[in-house]
Amino acid sequence: MARIVMKFGGTSMAGIERIRNVAARVKHEVDAGNEVAVVVSAMAGETDRLVNFCREASSLYDTREYDVVVAAGEQVTSGLLAITLQSLGVRARSWLGWQLPIHTNDAHASARIETIDTEALIAAMAGGQVAVIPGFQGMAEDGRVTTLGRGGSDTSAVAVAAAVKADRCDIYTDVDGVYTTDPRIVPRARKLKKVTYEEMLELASVGAKVLQTRSVGLAMKEKVRVQVLSSFEDPTDDELPGTMIVGDDEIEENEMERQRITGIALDKNEAKITLTDVPDRPGAVAAIFGPLAEANINVDVIVQNIAHDTGSTDVTFTVPGAELARAIDALEKARGTIGYGELKHDTKICKVSIVGVGMRSHAGVASTMFKALADRGINIQAIATSEIKVSVLIEEDYAELAVRVLHTAYGLDGPEPLEA
């Protein structure tokens, strides 16, 4: 008998028929004698619908009220799944974020989980009851509803798995595992059997939509074994039918050595901001990014031009596309402190990244990327690197071409997919 946390995304919960399919999968695990908790997302498109309502009401909405609105989607699906499981003869009940409770900080719209009270939850699971938990939501110290940011249900699932000391956290989505890149862009993309936490963390942070970045970081910190698998394939008794996200110790050293690049990610949700004529003095950069941090806006690629004898410099950086309006507002309010000349922004860009632990032991990985893009006339606007990642900003019109070119350049193409 194992203790398993199962998480189902929005496409898996999109309508009653799909919820019945989810219920059948949960029943399959219960019938196998496992203790089960289920974390659910809102129905596909529902969160976007609720977010748009908030934006229509005000472009600079109160994030505390935003959380009240957008948390409703997961509340609906958790109740519907509990009802459906009960109709199949499975003992089940829903637990809302405030009922466990899931304690978070008060950073509304991007809250972080601090603790989860699990005594009642573990007792219910041990007694044969399936706990259905809405992902994406929690409760601040003042009792107000909070949400964890887009994709936050993944983080909820991993946090619950860590809290109840689950043997595994299964993330069910619309793909059957982690691929070398998006198969919709490159049909020759291959499914990976295992990916390290570090690689998945980088892939998630640079645009791979399989898992939320914070969920992977939490899994790595808490050593939660995570499996990514499809909710649209028939339940199987195979022990591990998807892709496992694991520690380095579960992947053989010679396998890391052989593979330079594990995957290629594309992120179209990027906006570029350039501040011109920023004074070239100590503290100038801090004056830029301080207000953004206070507004809980994540900054990614940062490029500062070298100031020669002009006494000023240009600073370019990226923020999530959805946060552009708030970022501009924060920077304009701080203009007097920063002292920049002009604020320019560009949303017609994207970020393409190569990721792999094999980069540590292979030279020339970045040059292969740059040459492959140059050979196809794709201009690089900015570059960011880490020990196992290289990211470039390019025009969005070249996004899919860049992914296909790089996938081939690094020898990641698999055999031709079979026609349906």
Short mmCIF file of N, CA and C in Angstrom, two decimals, residues 207-364:
data_model
loop_
_atom_site.label_atom_id
_atom_site.label_comp_id
_atom_site.label_asym_id
_atom_site.label_seq_id
_atom_site.Cartn_x
_atom_site.Cartn_y
_atom_site.Cartn_z
N GLY A 207 9.87 28.36 -19.58
CA GLY A 207 8.73 28.28 -20.48
C GLY A 207 8.08 26.93 -20.67
N ALA A 208 8.72 25.84 -20.24
CA ALA A 208 8.07 24.53 -20.38
C ALA A 208 6.82 24.52 -19.50
N LYS A 209 5.68 24.20 -20.09
CA LYS A 209 4.40 24.36 -19.40
C LYS A 209 3.97 23.12 -18.63
N VAL A 210 4.81 22.09 -18.58
CA VAL A 210 4.41 20.84 -17.94
C VAL A 210 4.21 21.01 -16.45
N LEU A 211 5.15 21.71 -15.79
CA LEU A 211 5.07 21.91 -14.34
C LEU A 211 5.40 23.36 -14.01
N GLN A 212 4.79 23.86 -12.94
CA GLN A 212 5.09 25.20 -12.47
C GLN A 212 6.46 25.21 -11.79
N THR A 213 7.21 26.29 -12.00
CA THR A 213 8.57 26.40 -11.47
C THR A 213 8.62 26.16 -9.97
N ARG A 214 7.74 26.81 -9.24
CA ARG A 214 7.78 26.69 -7.79
C ARG A 214 7.50 25.28 -7.31
N SER A 215 6.68 24.54 -8.05
CA SER A 215 6.38 23.17 -7.65
C SER A 215 7.63 22.30 -7.76
N VAL A 216 8.43 22.53 -8.79
CA VAL A 216 9.65 21.74 -8.97
C VAL A 216 10.67 22.09 -7.89
N GLY A 217 10.81 23.40 -7.62
CA GLY A 217 11.73 23.81 -6.56
C GLY A 217 11.35 23.21 -5.22
N LEU A 218 10.06 23.18 -4.93
CA LEU A 218 9.58 22.59 -3.68
C LEU A 218 9.83 21.09 -3.66
N ALA A 219 9.59 20.42 -4.79
CA ALA A 219 9.84 18.97 -4.88
C ALA A 219 11.31 18.66 -4.63
N MET A 220 12.20 19.49 -5.20
CA MET A 220 13.64 19.29 -5.00
C MET A 220 14.01 19.49 -3.54
N LYS A 221 13.48 20.55 -2.93
CA LYS A 221 13.79 20.85 -1.53
C LYS A 221 13.30 19.75 -0.60
N GLU A 222 12.08 19.26 -0.85
CA GLU A 222 11.47 18.26 0.04
C GLU A 222 11.72 16.82 -0.40
N LYS A 223 12.44 16.67 -1.53
CA LYS A 223 12.73 15.33 -2.09
C LYS A 223 11.45 14.52 -2.36
N VAL A 224 10.47 15.19 -2.96
CA VAL A 224 9.23 14.53 -3.36
C VAL A 224 9.41 13.97 -4.76
N ARG A 225 9.21 12.67 -4.91
CA ARG A 225 9.30 12.04 -6.25
C ARG A 225 8.03 12.39 -7.01
N VAL A 226 8.21 13.02 -8.17
CA VAL A 226 7.09 13.49 -8.97
C VAL A 226 7.04 12.75 -10.28
N GLN A 227 5.85 12.33 -10.67
CA GLN A 227 5.67 11.69 -11.97
C GLN A 227 4.69 12.51 -12.81
N VAL A 228 5.07 12.76 -14.06
CA VAL A 228 4.19 13.45 -15.01
C VAL A 228 3.62 12.41 -15.96
N LEU A 229 2.30 12.37 -16.08
CA LEU A 229 1.67 11.38 -16.95
C LEU A 229 0.33 11.90 -17.46
N SER A 230 -0.22 11.21 -18.45
CA SER A 230 -1.43 11.69 -19.12
C SER A 230 -2.70 11.22 -18.42
N SER A 231 -3.67 12.12 -18.37
CA SER A 231 -4.97 11.74 -17.82
C SER A 231 -5.90 11.19 -18.90
N PHE A 232 -5.41 11.17 -20.14
CA PHE A 232 -6.27 10.74 -21.25
C PHE A 232 -5.94 9.34 -21.74
N GLU A 233 -5.01 8.67 -21.10
CA GLU A 233 -4.73 7.28 -21.42
C GLU A 233 -5.39 6.39 -20.37
N ASP A 234 -5.70 5.16 -20.74
CA ASP A 234 -6.37 4.26 -19.81
C ASP A 234 -5.49 3.99 -18.59
N PRO A 235 -6.10 3.88 -17.41
CA PRO A 235 -5.32 3.54 -16.22
C PRO A 235 -4.53 2.26 -16.44
N THR A 236 -3.32 2.23 -15.90
CA THR A 236 -2.46 1.07 -16.10
C THR A 236 -1.86 0.64 -14.78
N ASP A 237 -1.50 -0.62 -14.70
CA ASP A 237 -0.83 -1.13 -13.51
C ASP A 237 0.69 -1.03 -13.63
N ASP A 238 1.17 -0.47 -14.77
CA ASP A 238 2.60 -0.23 -14.88
C ASP A 238 3.04 0.65 -13.73
N GLU A 239 4.20 0.34 -13.16
CA GLU A 239 4.63 1.07 -11.98
C GLU A 239 4.86 2.55 -12.28
N LEU A 240 5.54 2.86 -13.38
CA LEU A 240 5.87 4.24 -13.71
C LEU A 240 5.68 4.48 -15.21
N PRO A 241 4.47 4.79 -15.65
CA PRO A 241 4.21 4.95 -17.09
C PRO A 241 4.60 6.31 -17.66
N GLY A 242 4.89 7.30 -16.80
CA GLY A 242 5.18 8.64 -17.31
C GLY A 242 6.65 9.00 -17.22
N THR A 243 6.94 10.27 -16.96
CA THR A 243 8.31 10.74 -16.75
C THR A 243 8.50 11.05 -15.28
N MET A 244 9.56 10.50 -14.69
CA MET A 244 9.84 10.75 -13.28
C MET A 244 10.79 11.93 -13.13
N ILE A 245 10.46 12.81 -12.19
CA ILE A 245 11.33 13.92 -11.82
C ILE A 245 12.03 13.50 -10.54
N VAL A 246 13.35 13.33 -10.62
CA VAL A 246 14.08 12.68 -9.53
C VAL A 246 15.40 13.41 -9.25
N GLY A 247 16.10 12.95 -8.23
CA GLY A 247 17.41 13.49 -7.91
C GLY A 247 18.48 12.92 -8.83
N ASP A 248 19.64 13.56 -8.83
CA ASP A 248 20.75 13.10 -9.67
C ASP A 248 21.12 11.66 -9.38
N ASP A 249 20.93 11.22 -8.13
CA ASP A 249 21.35 9.88 -7.75
C ASP A 249 20.55 8.79 -8.45
N GLU A 250 19.40 9.14 -9.03
CA GLU A 250 18.60 8.14 -9.74
C GLU A 250 18.90 8.09 -11.24
N ILE A 251 19.78 8.96 -11.70
CA ILE A 251 20.16 8.97 -13.11
C ILE A 251 21.63 8.63 -13.21
N GLU A 252 21.95 7.61 -14.00
CA GLU A 252 23.33 7.14 -14.09
C GLU A 252 24.24 8.22 -14.67
N GLU A 253 25.46 8.25 -14.15
CA GLU A 253 26.42 9.27 -14.57
C GLU A 253 26.71 9.21 -16.06
N ASN A 254 26.84 7.99 -16.61
CA ASN A 254 27.16 7.88 -18.04
C ASN A 254 26.01 8.38 -18.91
N GLU A 255 24.78 8.33 -18.39
CA GLU A 255 23.63 8.85 -19.13
C GLU A 255 23.70 10.38 -19.21
N MET A 256 24.11 11.03 -18.10
CA MET A 256 24.29 12.47 -18.11
C MET A 256 25.41 12.88 -19.06
N GLU A 257 26.50 12.10 -19.06
CA GLU A 257 27.65 12.43 -19.89
C GLU A 257 27.30 12.35 -21.36
N ARG A 258 26.46 11.38 -21.71
CA ARG A 258 26.16 11.14 -23.12
C ARG A 258 25.26 12.23 -23.70
N GLN A 259 24.38 12.77 -22.91
CA GLN A 259 23.39 13.72 -23.40
C GLN A 259 23.79 15.14 -23.03
N ARG A 260 24.19 15.94 -24.02
CA ARG A 260 24.57 17.32 -23.74
C ARG A 260 23.36 18.15 -23.33
N ILE A 261 22.29 18.03 -24.11
CA ILE A 261 21.09 18.82 -23.89
C ILE A 261 19.92 17.89 -23.62
N THR A 262 19.15 18.18 -22.56
CA THR A 262 17.99 17.37 -22.23
C THR A 262 16.74 17.88 -22.92
N GLY A 263 16.57 19.19 -22.99
CA GLY A 263 15.35 19.72 -23.59
C GLY A 263 15.50 21.17 -24.03
N ILE A 264 14.52 21.59 -24.83
CA ILE A 264 14.47 22.95 -25.36
C ILE A 264 13.10 23.53 -25.02
N ALA A 265 13.09 24.72 -24.43
CA ALA A 265 11.84 25.33 -23.99
C ALA A 265 11.61 26.65 -24.70
N LEU A 266 10.35 26.97 -24.89
CA LEU A 266 9.94 28.22 -25.53
C LEU A 266 8.96 28.95 -24.62
N ASP A 267 9.19 30.24 -24.40
CA ASP A 267 8.29 31.06 -23.59
C ASP A 267 7.91 32.30 -24.38
N LYS A 268 6.62 32.35 -24.76
CA LYS A 268 6.10 33.51 -25.49
C LYS A 268 5.49 34.55 -24.56
N ASN A 269 5.41 34.22 -23.29
CA ASN A 269 4.82 35.15 -22.32
C ASN A 269 5.91 36.05 -21.73
N GLU A 270 6.57 36.79 -22.60
CA GLU A 270 7.66 37.67 -22.19
C GLU A 270 7.41 39.07 -22.70
N ALA A 271 7.76 40.04 -21.92
CA ALA A 271 7.72 41.44 -22.35
C ALA A 271 9.05 42.07 -21.99
N LYS A 272 9.60 42.85 -22.91
CA LYS A 272 10.90 43.47 -22.70
C LYS A 272 10.73 44.95 -22.37
N ILE A 273 11.40 45.38 -21.34
CA ILE A 273 11.38 46.79 -20.93
C ILE A 273 12.80 47.34 -21.01
N THR A 274 12.95 48.52 -21.60
CA THR A 274 14.24 49.19 -21.65
C THR A 274 14.10 50.58 -21.04
N LEU A 275 14.95 50.88 -20.09
CA LEU A 275 15.03 52.22 -19.50
C LEU A 275 16.29 52.88 -20.05
N THR A 276 16.14 54.01 -20.71
CA THR A 276 17.28 54.70 -21.31
C THR A 276 17.82 55.78 -20.38
N ASP A 277 19.09 56.10 -20.59
CA ASP A 277 19.75 57.21 -19.86
C ASP A 277 19.63 57.07 -18.35
N VAL A 278 19.83 55.87 -17.86
CA VAL A 278 19.85 55.65 -16.41
C VAL A 278 21.18 56.15 -15.86
N PRO A 279 21.21 56.95 -14.82
CA PRO A 279 22.48 57.46 -14.28
C PRO A 279 23.43 56.32 -13.92
N ASP A 280 24.68 56.46 -14.35
CA ASP A 280 25.69 55.44 -14.09
C ASP A 280 26.34 55.71 -12.74
N ARG A 281 25.64 55.28 -11.69
CA ARG A 281 26.13 55.51 -10.33
C ARG A 281 25.71 54.35 -9.44
N PRO A 282 26.39 54.14 -8.33
CA PRO A 282 25.99 53.06 -7.42
C PRO A 282 24.56 53.25 -6.94
N GLY A 283 23.81 52.17 -6.91
CA GLY A 283 22.43 52.21 -6.42
C GLY A 283 21.39 52.45 -7.49
N ALA A 284 21.83 52.78 -8.73
CA ALA A 284 20.87 53.06 -9.79
C ALA A 284 20.06 51.82 -10.16
N VAL A 285 20.74 50.68 -10.26
CA VAL A 285 20.04 49.45 -10.63
C VAL A 285 19.10 49.01 -9.50
N ALA A 286 19.55 49.18 -8.27
CA ALA A 286 18.69 48.83 -7.13
C ALA A 286 17.42 49.66 -7.13
N ALA A 287 17.54 50.92 -7.56
CA ALA A 287 16.37 51.80 -7.62
C ALA A 287 15.36 51.33 -8.65
N ILE A 288 15.84 50.60 -9.69
CA ILE A 288 14.95 50.06 -10.72
C ILE A 288 14.20 48.83 -10.21
N PHE A 289 14.96 47.89 -9.66
CA PHE A 289 14.37 46.60 -9.35
C PHE A 289 13.73 46.53 -7.96
N GLY A 290 14.03 47.51 -7.11
CA GLY A 290 13.36 47.56 -5.81
C GLY A 290 11.86 47.70 -5.93
N PRO A 291 11.35 48.70 -6.66
CA PRO A 291 9.89 48.84 -6.81
C PRO A 291 9.23 47.63 -7.45
N LEU A 292 9.92 46.97 -8.37
CA LEU A 292 9.36 45.78 -9.00
C LEU A 292 9.25 44.63 -7.99
N ALA A 293 10.26 44.49 -7.16
CA ALA A 293 10.22 43.45 -6.13
C ALA A 293 9.09 43.72 -5.14
N GLU A 294 8.91 44.99 -4.76
CA GLU A 294 7.84 45.34 -3.82
C GLU A 294 6.47 45.04 -4.41
N ALA A 295 6.37 45.09 -5.75
CA ALA A 295 5.11 44.78 -6.43
C ALA A 295 4.98 43.30 -6.75
N ASN A 296 5.94 42.48 -6.26
CA ASN A 296 5.94 41.02 -6.51
C ASN A 296 5.96 40.69 -8.00
N ILE A 297 6.75 41.46 -8.76
CA ILE A 297 6.90 41.21 -10.19
C ILE A 297 8.26 40.57 -10.43
N ASN A 298 8.26 39.37 -11.01
CA ASN A 298 9.51 38.66 -11.27
C ASN A 298 10.21 39.23 -12.50
N VAL A 299 11.50 39.44 -12.38
CA VAL A 299 12.33 39.91 -13.49
C VAL A 299 13.23 38.78 -13.93
N ASP A 300 13.40 38.63 -15.24
CA ASP A 300 14.20 37.51 -15.74
C ASP A 300 15.50 38.02 -16.36
N VAL A 301 15.57 38.02 -17.68
CA VAL A 301 16.80 38.41 -18.37
C VAL A 301 17.10 39.89 -18.10
N ILE A 302 18.33 40.19 -17.70
CA ILE A 302 18.75 41.56 -17.43
C ILE A 302 20.01 41.87 -18.22
N VAL A 303 19.99 42.97 -18.95
CA VAL A 303 21.16 43.40 -19.72
C VAL A 303 21.39 44.88 -19.42
N GLN A 304 22.62 45.22 -19.00
CA GLN A 304 22.98 46.62 -18.79
C GLN A 304 24.09 46.98 -19.77
N ASN A 305 23.84 47.98 -20.59
CA ASN A 305 24.87 48.42 -21.53
C ASN A 305 26.03 49.08 -20.79
N ILE A 306 27.21 48.95 -21.35
CA ILE A 306 28.39 49.55 -20.75
C ILE A 306 28.35 51.06 -20.97
N ALA A 307 28.50 51.80 -19.90
CA ALA A 307 28.56 53.26 -20.01
C ALA A 307 30.01 53.68 -20.23
N HIS A 308 30.25 54.46 -21.27
CA HIS A 308 31.62 54.90 -21.55
C HIS A 308 31.85 56.25 -20.86
N ASP A 309 31.71 57.33 -21.55
CA ASP A 309 31.97 58.64 -20.96
C ASP A 309 30.70 59.49 -20.88
N THR A 310 29.54 58.85 -21.05
CA THR A 310 28.30 59.62 -21.10
C THR A 310 27.69 59.84 -19.71
N GLY A 311 28.13 59.04 -18.74
CA GLY A 311 27.57 59.18 -17.40
C GLY A 311 26.22 58.52 -17.24
N SER A 312 25.76 57.83 -18.28
CA SER A 312 24.46 57.14 -18.20
C SER A 312 24.54 55.83 -18.96
N THR A 313 23.55 55.00 -18.73
CA THR A 313 23.53 53.67 -19.35
C THR A 313 22.09 53.28 -19.64
N ASP A 314 21.89 52.27 -20.48
CA ASP A 314 20.56 51.71 -20.73
C ASP A 314 20.45 50.37 -20.02
N VAL A 315 19.30 50.10 -19.42
CA VAL A 315 19.06 48.83 -18.74
C VAL A 315 17.85 48.16 -19.38
N THR A 316 18.05 46.93 -19.83
CA THR A 316 16.97 46.16 -20.46
C THR A 316 16.70 44.91 -19.64
N PHE A 317 15.44 44.56 -19.47
CA PHE A 317 15.09 43.35 -18.73
C PHE A 317 13.72 42.86 -19.18
N THR A 318 13.38 41.64 -18.80
CA THR A 318 12.09 41.07 -19.17
C THR A 318 11.25 40.80 -17.93
N VAL A 319 9.94 40.88 -18.12
CA VAL A 319 8.96 40.53 -17.09
C VAL A 319 7.89 39.67 -17.76
N PRO A 320 7.11 38.93 -16.99
CA PRO A 320 6.01 38.18 -17.61
C PRO A 320 5.07 39.13 -18.34
N GLY A 321 4.60 38.73 -19.51
CA GLY A 321 3.73 39.58 -20.31
C GLY A 321 2.52 40.08 -19.55
N ALA A 322 1.96 39.21 -18.70
CA ALA A 322 0.76 39.57 -17.95
C ALA A 322 1.04 40.64 -16.89
N GLU A 323 2.33 40.82 -16.54
CA GLU A 323 2.70 41.79 -15.50
C GLU A 323 3.21 43.10 -16.08
N LEU A 324 3.17 43.25 -17.42
CA LEU A 324 3.76 44.44 -18.04
C LEU A 324 3.12 45.74 -17.54
N ALA A 325 1.79 45.79 -17.50
CA ALA A 325 1.12 47.03 -17.08
C ALA A 325 1.49 47.41 -15.66
N ARG A 326 1.53 46.43 -14.77
CA ARG A 326 1.89 46.71 -13.38
C ARG A 326 3.35 47.12 -13.26
N ALA A 327 4.22 46.51 -14.08
CA ALA A 327 5.64 46.86 -14.05
C ALA A 327 5.85 48.30 -14.51
N ILE A 328 5.18 48.67 -15.59
CA ILE A 328 5.30 50.05 -16.09
C ILE A 328 4.78 51.04 -15.05
N ASP A 329 3.67 50.71 -14.42
CA ASP A 329 3.11 51.58 -13.39
C ASP A 329 4.09 51.78 -12.24
N ALA A 330 4.71 50.68 -11.78
CA ALA A 330 5.67 50.76 -10.67
C ALA A 330 6.89 51.60 -11.05
N LEU A 331 7.36 51.43 -12.28
CA LEU A 331 8.55 52.16 -12.72
C LEU A 331 8.25 53.64 -12.93
N GLU A 332 7.08 53.95 -13.46
CA GLU A 332 6.73 55.36 -13.67
C GLU A 332 6.57 56.09 -12.35
N LYS A 333 6.04 55.40 -11.35
CA LYS A 333 5.91 56.01 -10.02
C LYS A 333 7.27 56.29 -9.39
N ALA A 334 8.26 55.45 -9.75
CA ALA A 334 9.61 55.59 -9.18
C ALA A 334 10.55 56.37 -10.11
N ARG A 335 10.01 56.99 -11.14
CA ARG A 335 10.86 57.66 -12.13
C ARG A 335 11.75 58.74 -11.51
N GLY A 336 11.21 59.48 -10.58
CA GLY A 336 12.00 60.53 -9.95
C GLY A 336 13.19 59.98 -9.20
N THR A 337 13.02 58.83 -8.56
CA THR A 337 14.11 58.20 -7.82
C THR A 337 15.13 57.57 -8.76
N ILE A 338 14.63 56.90 -9.81
CA ILE A 338 15.52 56.22 -10.75
C ILE A 338 16.25 57.23 -11.64
N GLY A 339 15.51 58.19 -12.17
CA GLY A 339 16.10 59.21 -13.02
C GLY A 339 16.35 58.77 -14.44
N TYR A 340 15.55 57.82 -14.96
CA TYR A 340 15.75 57.38 -16.34
C TYR A 340 15.17 58.39 -17.33
N GLY A 341 15.61 58.26 -18.61
CA GLY A 341 15.14 59.17 -19.64
C GLY A 341 13.82 58.74 -20.25
N GLU A 342 13.79 57.52 -20.80
CA GLU A 342 12.60 57.03 -21.50
C GLU A 342 12.37 55.57 -21.15
N LEU A 343 11.09 55.18 -21.09
CA LEU A 343 10.73 53.77 -20.87
C LEU A 343 10.16 53.21 -22.17
N LYS A 344 10.81 52.19 -22.71
CA LYS A 344 10.33 51.53 -23.91
C LYS A 344 9.95 50.10 -23.57
N HIS A 345 8.92 49.59 -24.25
CA HIS A 345 8.57 48.18 -24.02
C HIS A 345 8.23 47.49 -25.34
N ASP A 346 8.41 46.18 -25.34
CA ASP A 346 8.20 45.38 -26.55
C ASP A 346 7.61 44.04 -26.13
N THR A 347 6.45 43.72 -26.67
CA THR A 347 5.81 42.43 -26.37
C THR A 347 5.97 41.42 -27.49
N LYS A 348 6.57 41.82 -28.60
CA LYS A 348 6.73 40.91 -29.75
C LYS A 348 8.06 40.18 -29.69
N ILE A 349 8.33 39.60 -28.53
CA ILE A 349 9.56 38.83 -28.34
C ILE A 349 9.21 37.48 -27.72
N CYS A 350 10.18 36.59 -27.69
CA CYS A 350 10.02 35.32 -27.00
C CYS A 350 11.39 34.88 -26.49
N LYS A 351 11.37 33.92 -25.61
CA LYS A 351 12.61 33.38 -25.05
C LYS A 351 12.73 31.91 -25.41
N VAL A 352 13.87 31.53 -25.98
CA VAL A 352 14.16 30.14 -26.32
C VAL A 352 15.35 29.70 -25.48
N SER A 353 15.24 28.53 -24.85
CA SER A 353 16.28 28.07 -23.92
C SER A 353 16.66 26.63 -24.18
N ILE A 354 17.94 26.34 -24.00
CA ILE A 354 18.43 24.96 -24.01
C ILE A 354 18.83 24.61 -22.58
N VAL A 355 18.51 23.38 -22.15
CA VAL A 355 18.74 22.96 -20.77
C VAL A 355 19.32 21.55 -20.76
N GLY A 356 20.29 21.33 -19.89
CA GLY A 356 20.83 19.98 -19.73
C GLY A 356 21.99 19.92 -18.76
N VAL A 357 21.98 18.94 -17.84
CA VAL A 357 23.10 18.80 -16.91
C VAL A 357 24.37 18.42 -17.64
N GLY A 358 24.24 17.86 -18.85
CA GLY A 358 25.42 17.50 -19.64
C GLY A 358 26.24 18.70 -20.06
N MET A 359 25.69 19.89 -19.97
CA MET A 359 26.43 21.10 -20.33
C MET A 359 27.64 21.30 -19.44
N ARG A 360 27.57 20.74 -18.23
CA ARG A 360 28.68 20.89 -17.29
C ARG A 360 29.95 20.22 -17.82
N SER A 361 29.79 19.18 -18.61
CA SER A 361 30.97 18.41 -19.04
C SER A 361 31.20 18.47 -20.55
N HIS A 362 30.48 19.32 -21.26
CA HIS A 362 30.66 19.47 -22.71
C HIS A 362 30.95 20.93 -23.05
N ALA A 363 32.01 21.15 -23.79
CA ALA A 363 32.34 22.50 -24.25
C ALA A 363 31.61 22.78 -25.57
N GLY A 364 31.42 24.04 -25.87
CA GLY A 364 30.87 24.42 -27.17
C GLY A 364 29.36 24.33 -27.31
#
